[in-house]
Short mmCIF file of N, CA and C in Angstrom, two decimals:
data_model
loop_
_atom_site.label_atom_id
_atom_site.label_comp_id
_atom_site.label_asym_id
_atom_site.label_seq_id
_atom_site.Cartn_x
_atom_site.Cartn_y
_atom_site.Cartn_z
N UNK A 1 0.81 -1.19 0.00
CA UNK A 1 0.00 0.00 0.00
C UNK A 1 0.85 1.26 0.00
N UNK A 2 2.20 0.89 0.77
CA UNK A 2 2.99 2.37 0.57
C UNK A 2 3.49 2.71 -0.87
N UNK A 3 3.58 2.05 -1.63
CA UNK A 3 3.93 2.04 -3.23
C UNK A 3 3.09 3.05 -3.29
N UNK A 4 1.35 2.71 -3.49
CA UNK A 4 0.53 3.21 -3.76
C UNK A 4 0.19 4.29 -3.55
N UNK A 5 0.66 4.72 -2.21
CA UNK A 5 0.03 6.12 -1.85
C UNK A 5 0.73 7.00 -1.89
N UNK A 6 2.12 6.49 -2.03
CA UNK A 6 3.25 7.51 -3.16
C UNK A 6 3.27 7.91 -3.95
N UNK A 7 2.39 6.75 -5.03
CA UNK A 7 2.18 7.56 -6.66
C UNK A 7 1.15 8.32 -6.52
N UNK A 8 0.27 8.45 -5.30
CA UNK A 8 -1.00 8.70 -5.53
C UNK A 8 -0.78 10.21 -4.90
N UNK A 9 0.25 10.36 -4.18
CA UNK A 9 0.51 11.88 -3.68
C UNK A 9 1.80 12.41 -4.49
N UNK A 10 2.15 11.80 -5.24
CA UNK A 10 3.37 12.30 -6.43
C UNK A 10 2.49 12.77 -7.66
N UNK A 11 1.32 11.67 -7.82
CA UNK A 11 0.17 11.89 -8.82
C UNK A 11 -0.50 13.34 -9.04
N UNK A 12 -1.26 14.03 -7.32
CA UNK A 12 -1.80 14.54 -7.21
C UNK A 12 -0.89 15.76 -7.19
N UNK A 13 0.26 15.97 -6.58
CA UNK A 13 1.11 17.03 -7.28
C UNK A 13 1.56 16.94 -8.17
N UNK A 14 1.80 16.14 -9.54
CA UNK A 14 1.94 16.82 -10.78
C UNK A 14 0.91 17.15 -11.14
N UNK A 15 -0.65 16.68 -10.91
CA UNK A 15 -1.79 17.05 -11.38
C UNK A 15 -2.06 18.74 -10.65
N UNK A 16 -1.26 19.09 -9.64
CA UNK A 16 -1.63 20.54 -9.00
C UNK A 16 -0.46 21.23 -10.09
N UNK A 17 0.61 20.84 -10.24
CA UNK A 17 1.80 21.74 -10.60
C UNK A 17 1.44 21.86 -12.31
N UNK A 18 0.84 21.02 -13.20
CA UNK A 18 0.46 21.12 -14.24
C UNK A 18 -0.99 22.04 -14.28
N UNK A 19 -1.82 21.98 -13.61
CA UNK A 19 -2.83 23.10 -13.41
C UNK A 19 -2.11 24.43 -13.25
N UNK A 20 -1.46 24.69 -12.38
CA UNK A 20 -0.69 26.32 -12.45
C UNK A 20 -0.43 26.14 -13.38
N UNK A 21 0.44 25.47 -13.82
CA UNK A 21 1.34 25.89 -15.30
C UNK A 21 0.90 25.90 -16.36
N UNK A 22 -0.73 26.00 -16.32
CA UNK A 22 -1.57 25.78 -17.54
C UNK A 22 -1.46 24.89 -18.66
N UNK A 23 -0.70 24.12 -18.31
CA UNK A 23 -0.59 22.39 -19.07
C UNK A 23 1.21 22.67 -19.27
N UNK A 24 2.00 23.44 -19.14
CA UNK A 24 3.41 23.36 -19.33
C UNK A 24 4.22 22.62 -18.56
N UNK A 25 3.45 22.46 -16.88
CA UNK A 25 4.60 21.46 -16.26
C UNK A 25 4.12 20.56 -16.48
N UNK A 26 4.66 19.35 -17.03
CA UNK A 26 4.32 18.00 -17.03
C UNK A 26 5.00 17.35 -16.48
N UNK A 27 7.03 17.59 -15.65
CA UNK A 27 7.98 16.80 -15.21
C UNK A 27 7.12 16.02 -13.71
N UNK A 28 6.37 15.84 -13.38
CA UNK A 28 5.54 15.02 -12.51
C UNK A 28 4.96 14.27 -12.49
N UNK A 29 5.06 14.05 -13.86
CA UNK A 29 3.81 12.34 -14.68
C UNK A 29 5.47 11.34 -14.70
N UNK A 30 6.52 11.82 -15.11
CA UNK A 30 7.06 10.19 -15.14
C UNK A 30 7.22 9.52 -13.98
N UNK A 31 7.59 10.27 -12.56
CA UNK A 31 7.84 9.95 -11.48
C UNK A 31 6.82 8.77 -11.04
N UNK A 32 5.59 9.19 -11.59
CA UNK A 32 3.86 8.16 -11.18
C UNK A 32 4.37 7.09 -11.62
N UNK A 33 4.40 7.33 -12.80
CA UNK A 33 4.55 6.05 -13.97
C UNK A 33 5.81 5.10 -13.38
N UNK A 34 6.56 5.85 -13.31
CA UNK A 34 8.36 5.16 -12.78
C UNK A 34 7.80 4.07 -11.61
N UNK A 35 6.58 4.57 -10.59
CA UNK A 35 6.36 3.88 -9.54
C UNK A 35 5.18 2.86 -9.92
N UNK A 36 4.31 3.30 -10.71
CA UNK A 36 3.18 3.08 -10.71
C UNK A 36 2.93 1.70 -11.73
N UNK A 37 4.07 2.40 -12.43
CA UNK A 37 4.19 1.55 -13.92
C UNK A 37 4.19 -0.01 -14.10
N UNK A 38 4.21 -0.78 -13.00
CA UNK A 38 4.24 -2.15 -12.94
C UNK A 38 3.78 -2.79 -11.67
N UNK A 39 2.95 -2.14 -10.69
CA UNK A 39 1.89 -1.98 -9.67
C UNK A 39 1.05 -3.17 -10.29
N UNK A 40 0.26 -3.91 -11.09
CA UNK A 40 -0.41 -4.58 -11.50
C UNK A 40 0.07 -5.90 -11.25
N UNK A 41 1.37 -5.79 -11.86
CA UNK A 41 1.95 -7.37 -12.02
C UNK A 41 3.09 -7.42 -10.43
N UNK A 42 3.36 -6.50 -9.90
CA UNK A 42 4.15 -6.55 -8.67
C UNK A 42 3.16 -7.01 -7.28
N UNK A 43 1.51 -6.27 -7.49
CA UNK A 43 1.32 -6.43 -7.08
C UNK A 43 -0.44 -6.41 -7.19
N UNK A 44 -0.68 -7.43 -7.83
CA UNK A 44 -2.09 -8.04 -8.37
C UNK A 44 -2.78 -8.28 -7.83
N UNK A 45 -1.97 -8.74 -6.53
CA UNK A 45 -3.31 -9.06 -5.52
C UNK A 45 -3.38 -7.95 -4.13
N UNK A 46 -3.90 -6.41 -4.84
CA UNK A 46 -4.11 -5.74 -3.83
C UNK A 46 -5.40 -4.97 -4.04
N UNK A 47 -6.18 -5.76 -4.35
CA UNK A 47 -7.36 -4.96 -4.80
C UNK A 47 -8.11 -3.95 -5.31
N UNK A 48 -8.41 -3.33 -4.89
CA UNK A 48 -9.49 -1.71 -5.98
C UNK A 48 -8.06 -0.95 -6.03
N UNK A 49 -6.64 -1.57 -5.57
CA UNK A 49 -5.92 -0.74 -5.49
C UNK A 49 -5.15 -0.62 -6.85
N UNK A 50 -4.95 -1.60 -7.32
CA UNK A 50 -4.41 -2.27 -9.18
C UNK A 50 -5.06 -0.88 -9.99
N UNK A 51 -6.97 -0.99 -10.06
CA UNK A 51 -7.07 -0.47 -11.33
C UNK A 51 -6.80 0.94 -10.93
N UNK A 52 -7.02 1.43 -9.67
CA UNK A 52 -6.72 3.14 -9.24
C UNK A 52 -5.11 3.49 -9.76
N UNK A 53 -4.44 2.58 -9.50
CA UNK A 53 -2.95 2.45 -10.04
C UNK A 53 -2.58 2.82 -11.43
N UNK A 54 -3.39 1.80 -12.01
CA UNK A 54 -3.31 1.67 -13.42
C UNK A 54 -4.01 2.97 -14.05
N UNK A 55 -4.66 3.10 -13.36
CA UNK A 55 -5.43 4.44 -14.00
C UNK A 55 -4.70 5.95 -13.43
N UNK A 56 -4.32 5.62 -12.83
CA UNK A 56 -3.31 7.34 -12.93
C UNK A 56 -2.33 6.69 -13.63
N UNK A 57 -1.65 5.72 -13.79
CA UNK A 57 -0.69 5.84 -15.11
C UNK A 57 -1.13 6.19 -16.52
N UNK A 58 -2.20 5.79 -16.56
CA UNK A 58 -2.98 6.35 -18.09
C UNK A 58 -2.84 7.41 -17.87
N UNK A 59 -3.63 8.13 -17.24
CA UNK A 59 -3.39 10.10 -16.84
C UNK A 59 -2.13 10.46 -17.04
N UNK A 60 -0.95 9.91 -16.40
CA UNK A 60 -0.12 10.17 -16.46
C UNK A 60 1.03 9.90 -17.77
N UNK A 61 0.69 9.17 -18.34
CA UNK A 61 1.39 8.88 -19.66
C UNK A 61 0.70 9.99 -20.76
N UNK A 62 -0.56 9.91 -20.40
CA UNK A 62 -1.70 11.02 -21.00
C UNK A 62 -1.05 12.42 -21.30
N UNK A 63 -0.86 13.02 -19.90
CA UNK A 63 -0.18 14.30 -20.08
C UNK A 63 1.06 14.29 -20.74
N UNK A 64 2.15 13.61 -20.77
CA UNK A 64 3.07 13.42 -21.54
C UNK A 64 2.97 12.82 -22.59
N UNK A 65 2.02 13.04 -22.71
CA UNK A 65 1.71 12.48 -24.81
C UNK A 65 1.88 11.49 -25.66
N UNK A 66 1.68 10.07 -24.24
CA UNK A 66 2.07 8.94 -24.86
C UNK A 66 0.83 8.08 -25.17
N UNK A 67 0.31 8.66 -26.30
CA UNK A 67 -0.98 8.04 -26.38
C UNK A 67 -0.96 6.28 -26.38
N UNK A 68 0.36 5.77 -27.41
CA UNK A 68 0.68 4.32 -27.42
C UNK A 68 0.50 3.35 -26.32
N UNK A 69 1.75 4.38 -25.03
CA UNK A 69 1.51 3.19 -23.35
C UNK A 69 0.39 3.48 -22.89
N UNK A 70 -0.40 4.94 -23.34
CA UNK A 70 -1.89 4.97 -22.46
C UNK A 70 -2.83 3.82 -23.04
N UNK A 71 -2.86 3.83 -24.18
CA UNK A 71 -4.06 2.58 -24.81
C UNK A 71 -3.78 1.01 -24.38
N UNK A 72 -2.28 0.97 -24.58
CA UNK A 72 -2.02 -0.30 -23.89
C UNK A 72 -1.95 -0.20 -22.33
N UNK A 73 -1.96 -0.21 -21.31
CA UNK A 73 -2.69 0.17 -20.01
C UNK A 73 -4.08 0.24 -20.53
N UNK A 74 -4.87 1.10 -20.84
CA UNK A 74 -6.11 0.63 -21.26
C UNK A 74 -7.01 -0.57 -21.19
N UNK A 75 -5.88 -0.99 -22.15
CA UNK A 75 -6.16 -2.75 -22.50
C UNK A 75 -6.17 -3.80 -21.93
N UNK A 76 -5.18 -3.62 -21.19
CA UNK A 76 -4.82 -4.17 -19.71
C UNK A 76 -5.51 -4.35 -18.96
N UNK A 77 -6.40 -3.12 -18.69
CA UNK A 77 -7.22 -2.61 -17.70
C UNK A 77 -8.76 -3.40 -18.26
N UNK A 78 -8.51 -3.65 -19.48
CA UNK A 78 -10.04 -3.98 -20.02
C UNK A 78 -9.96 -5.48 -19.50
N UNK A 79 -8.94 -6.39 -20.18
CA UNK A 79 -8.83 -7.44 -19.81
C UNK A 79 -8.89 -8.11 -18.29
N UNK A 80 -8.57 -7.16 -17.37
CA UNK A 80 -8.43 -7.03 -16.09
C UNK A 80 -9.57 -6.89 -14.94
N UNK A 81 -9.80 -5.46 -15.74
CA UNK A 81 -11.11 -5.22 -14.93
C UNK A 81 -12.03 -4.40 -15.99
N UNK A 82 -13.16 -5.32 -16.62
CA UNK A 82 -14.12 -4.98 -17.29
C UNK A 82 -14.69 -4.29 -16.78
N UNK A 83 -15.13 -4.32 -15.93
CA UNK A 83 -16.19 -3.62 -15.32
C UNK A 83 -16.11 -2.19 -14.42
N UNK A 84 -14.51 -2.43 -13.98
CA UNK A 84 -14.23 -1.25 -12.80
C UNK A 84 -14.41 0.70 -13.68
N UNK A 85 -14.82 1.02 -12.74
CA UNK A 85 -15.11 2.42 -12.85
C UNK A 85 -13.77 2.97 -13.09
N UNK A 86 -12.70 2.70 -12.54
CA UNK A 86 -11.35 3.12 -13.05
C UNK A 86 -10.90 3.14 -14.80
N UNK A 87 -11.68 1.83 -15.11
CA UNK A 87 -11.69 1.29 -16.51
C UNK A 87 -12.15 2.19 -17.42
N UNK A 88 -13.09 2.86 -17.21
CA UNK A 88 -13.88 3.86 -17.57
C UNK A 88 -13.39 5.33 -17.79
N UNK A 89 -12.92 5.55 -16.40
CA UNK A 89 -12.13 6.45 -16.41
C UNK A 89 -10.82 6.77 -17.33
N UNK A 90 -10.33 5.53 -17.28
CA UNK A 90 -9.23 5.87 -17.94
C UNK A 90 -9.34 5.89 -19.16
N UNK A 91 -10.43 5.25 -20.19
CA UNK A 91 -11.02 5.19 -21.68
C UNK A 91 -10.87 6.64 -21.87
N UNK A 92 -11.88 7.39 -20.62
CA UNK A 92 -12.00 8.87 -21.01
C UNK A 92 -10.72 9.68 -21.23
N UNK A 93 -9.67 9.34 -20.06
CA UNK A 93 -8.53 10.14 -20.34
C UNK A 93 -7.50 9.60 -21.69
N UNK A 94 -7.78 8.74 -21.90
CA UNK A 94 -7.25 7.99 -23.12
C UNK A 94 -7.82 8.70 -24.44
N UNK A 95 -9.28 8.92 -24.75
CA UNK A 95 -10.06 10.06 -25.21
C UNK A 95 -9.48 11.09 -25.45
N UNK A 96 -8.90 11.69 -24.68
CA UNK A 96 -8.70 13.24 -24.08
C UNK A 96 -6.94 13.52 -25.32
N UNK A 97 -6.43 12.43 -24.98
CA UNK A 97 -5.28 12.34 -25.45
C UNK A 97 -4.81 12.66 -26.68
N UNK A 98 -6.09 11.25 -27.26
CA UNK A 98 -6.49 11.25 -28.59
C UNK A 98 -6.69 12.77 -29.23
N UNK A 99 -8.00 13.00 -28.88
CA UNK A 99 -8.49 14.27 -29.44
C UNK A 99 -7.12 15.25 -29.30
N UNK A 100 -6.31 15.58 -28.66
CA UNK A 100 -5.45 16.57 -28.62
C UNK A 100 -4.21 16.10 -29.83
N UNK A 101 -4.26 14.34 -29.93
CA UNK A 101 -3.32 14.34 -31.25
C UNK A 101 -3.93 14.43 -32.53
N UNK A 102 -5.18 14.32 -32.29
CA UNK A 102 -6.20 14.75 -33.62
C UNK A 102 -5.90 15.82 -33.55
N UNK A 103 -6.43 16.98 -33.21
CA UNK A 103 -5.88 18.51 -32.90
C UNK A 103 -5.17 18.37 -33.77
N UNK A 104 -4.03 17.99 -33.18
CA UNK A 104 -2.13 18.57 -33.68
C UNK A 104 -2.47 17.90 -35.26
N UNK A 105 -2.80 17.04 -35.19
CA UNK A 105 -2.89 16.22 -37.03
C UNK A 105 -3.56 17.49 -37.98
N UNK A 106 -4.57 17.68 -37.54
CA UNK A 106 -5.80 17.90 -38.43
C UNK A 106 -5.21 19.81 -38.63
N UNK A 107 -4.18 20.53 -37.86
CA UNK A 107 -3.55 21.73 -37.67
C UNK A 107 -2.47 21.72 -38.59
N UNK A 108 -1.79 20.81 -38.71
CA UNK A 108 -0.89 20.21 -39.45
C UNK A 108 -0.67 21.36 -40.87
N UNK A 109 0.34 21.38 -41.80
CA UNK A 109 0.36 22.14 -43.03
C UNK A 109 -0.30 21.02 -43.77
N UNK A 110 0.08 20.03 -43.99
CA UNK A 110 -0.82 19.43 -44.79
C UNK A 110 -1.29 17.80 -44.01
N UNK A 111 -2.65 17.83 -43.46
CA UNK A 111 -3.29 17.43 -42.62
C UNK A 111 -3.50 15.79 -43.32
N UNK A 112 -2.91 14.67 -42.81
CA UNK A 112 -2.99 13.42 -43.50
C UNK A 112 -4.62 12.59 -42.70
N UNK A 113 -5.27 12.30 -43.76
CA UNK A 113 -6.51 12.07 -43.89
C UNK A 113 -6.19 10.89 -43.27
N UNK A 114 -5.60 9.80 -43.63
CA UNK A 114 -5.41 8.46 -43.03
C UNK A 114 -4.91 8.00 -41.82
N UNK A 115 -3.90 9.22 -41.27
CA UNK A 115 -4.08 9.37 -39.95
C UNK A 115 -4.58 9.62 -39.35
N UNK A 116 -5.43 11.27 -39.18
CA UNK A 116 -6.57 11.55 -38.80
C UNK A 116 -7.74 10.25 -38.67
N UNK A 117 -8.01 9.53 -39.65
CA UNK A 117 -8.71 8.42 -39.35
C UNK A 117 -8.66 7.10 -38.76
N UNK A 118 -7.55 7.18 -38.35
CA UNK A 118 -7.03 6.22 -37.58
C UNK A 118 -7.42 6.83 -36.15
N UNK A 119 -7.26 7.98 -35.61
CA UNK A 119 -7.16 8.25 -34.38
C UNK A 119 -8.44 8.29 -34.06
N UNK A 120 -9.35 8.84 -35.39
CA UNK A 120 -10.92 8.97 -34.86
C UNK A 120 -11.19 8.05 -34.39
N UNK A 121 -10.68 6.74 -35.15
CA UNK A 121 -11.69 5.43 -34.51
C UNK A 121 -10.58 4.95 -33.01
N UNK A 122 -9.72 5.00 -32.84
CA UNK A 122 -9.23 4.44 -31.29
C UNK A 122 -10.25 5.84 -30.88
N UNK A 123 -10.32 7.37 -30.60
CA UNK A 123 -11.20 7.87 -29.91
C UNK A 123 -12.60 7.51 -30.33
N UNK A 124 -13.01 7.07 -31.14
CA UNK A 124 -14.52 6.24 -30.84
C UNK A 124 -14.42 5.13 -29.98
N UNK A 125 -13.37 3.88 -30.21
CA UNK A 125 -13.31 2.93 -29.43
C UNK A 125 -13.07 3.38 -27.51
N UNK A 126 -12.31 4.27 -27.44
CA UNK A 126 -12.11 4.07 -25.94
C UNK A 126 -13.43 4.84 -25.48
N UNK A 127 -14.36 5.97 -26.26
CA UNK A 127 -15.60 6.24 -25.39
C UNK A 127 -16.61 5.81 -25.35
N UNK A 128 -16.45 4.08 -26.27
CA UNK A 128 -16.85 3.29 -25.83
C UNK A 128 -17.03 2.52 -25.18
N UNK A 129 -15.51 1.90 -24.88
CA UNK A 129 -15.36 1.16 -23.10
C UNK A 129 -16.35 1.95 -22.34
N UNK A 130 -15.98 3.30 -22.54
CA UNK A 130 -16.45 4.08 -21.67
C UNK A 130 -18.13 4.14 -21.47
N UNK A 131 -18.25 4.76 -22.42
CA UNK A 131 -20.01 4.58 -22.26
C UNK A 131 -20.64 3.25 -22.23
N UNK A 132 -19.60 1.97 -22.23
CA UNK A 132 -20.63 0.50 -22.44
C UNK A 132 -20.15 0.27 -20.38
N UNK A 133 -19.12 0.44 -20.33
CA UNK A 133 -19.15 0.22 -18.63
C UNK A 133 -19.90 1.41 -17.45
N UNK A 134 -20.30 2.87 -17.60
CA UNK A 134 -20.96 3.52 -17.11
C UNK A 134 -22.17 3.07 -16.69
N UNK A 135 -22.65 3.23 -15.47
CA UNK A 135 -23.68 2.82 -15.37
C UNK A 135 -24.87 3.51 -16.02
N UNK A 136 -24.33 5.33 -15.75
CA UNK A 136 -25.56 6.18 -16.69
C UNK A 136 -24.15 6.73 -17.21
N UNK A 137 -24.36 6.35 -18.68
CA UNK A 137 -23.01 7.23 -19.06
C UNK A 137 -23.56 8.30 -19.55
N UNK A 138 -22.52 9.67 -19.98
CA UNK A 138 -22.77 11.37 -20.09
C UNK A 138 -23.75 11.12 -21.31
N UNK A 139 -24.35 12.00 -21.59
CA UNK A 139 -25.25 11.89 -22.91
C UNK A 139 -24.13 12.59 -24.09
N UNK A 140 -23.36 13.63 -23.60
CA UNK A 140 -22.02 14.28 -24.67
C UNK A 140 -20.99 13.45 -24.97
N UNK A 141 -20.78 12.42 -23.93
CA UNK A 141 -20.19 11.22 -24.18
C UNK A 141 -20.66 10.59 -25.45
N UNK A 142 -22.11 9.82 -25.04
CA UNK A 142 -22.72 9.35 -26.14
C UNK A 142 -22.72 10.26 -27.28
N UNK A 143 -22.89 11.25 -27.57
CA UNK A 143 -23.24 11.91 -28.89
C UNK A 143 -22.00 12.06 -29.23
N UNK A 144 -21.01 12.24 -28.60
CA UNK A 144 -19.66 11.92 -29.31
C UNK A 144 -18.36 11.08 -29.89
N UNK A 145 -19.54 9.78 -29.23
CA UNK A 145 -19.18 8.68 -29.95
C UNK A 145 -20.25 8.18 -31.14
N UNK A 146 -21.15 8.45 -31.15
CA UNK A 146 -21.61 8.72 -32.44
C UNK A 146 -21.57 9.51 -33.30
N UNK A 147 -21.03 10.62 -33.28
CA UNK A 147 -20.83 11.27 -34.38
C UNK A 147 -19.00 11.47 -34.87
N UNK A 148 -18.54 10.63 -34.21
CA UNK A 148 -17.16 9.59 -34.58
C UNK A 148 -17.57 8.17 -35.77
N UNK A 149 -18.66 7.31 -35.26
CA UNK A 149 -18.74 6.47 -35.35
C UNK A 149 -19.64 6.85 -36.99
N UNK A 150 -20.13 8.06 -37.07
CA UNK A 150 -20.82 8.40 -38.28
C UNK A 150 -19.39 9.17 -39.35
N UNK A 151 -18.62 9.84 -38.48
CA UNK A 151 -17.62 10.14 -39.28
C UNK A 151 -16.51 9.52 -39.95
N UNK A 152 -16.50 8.01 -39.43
CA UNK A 152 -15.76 6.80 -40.06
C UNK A 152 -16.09 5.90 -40.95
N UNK A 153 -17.77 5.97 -40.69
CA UNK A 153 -18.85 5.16 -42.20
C UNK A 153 -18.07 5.63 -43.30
#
């Protein structure tokens, strides 16, 4: 548990020090990850404590722009714990990621269509985890995975 509540107060100050800095400090997400980063398999059998784990490493890989280790954690997390609310959570911040490398794509000088469409559908897929494990999921949630899911037809 002391692992845990290290990343989880190392977590919560890069999440304060990146709020001041209006998204510029990010040197506080690898420290999570450094600890956090293998919490699952070190230590699997510690209950609601795994996916809370696993899920500030998504956040935290998140802010540092690693959309790749966030989806895989994701996945992990799906296989793991279908059902947990953490699971959910982290789809969304996985989401969040996405859309900001869509952003940067679609800003681009000359904006590649086939990438852009690649990212739409992993951000359709993860706000789906999301909205299929919610118990009442957001309704902006929903409408924004459908009108992903209409923009990939």
């Amino acid at each position: 548990r002391a692992v845990f509540y290290r990343g989880l107060i190392d977590h919560n100050a890069a999440k304060a020090r990146f709020k001041r800095s209006e998204g510029a400090d990010t040197t506080g997400f690898q420290p999570v990850i450094d600890q956090l980063g293998d919490f699952a398999t070190k230590y699997g059998d510690a209950g609601s404590f795994v996916p809370k784990a696993m899920k500030m490493v998504v956040n935290s890989h998140g802010r540092l722009g690693n959309s790749k280790q966030a989806a895989e954690v994701v996945d992990a997390m799906i296989k793991s714990f279908p059902q947990a609310e953490e699971t959910a959570e982290a789809a969304i911040d996985l989401y969040k990621v996405l859309l900001d490398r869509r952003n940067t794509l679609e800003a681009a000088a000359a904006p590649d269509p086939a990438a852009i469409g690649a990212v739409a559908l992993d951000m359709a897929n993860a706000l789906k985890v999301s909205n299929s494990i919610a118990a009442s999921p957001a309704y902006a949630e929903l409408r924004t995975e459908s009108k992903l899911w209409i923009e990939l037809q």
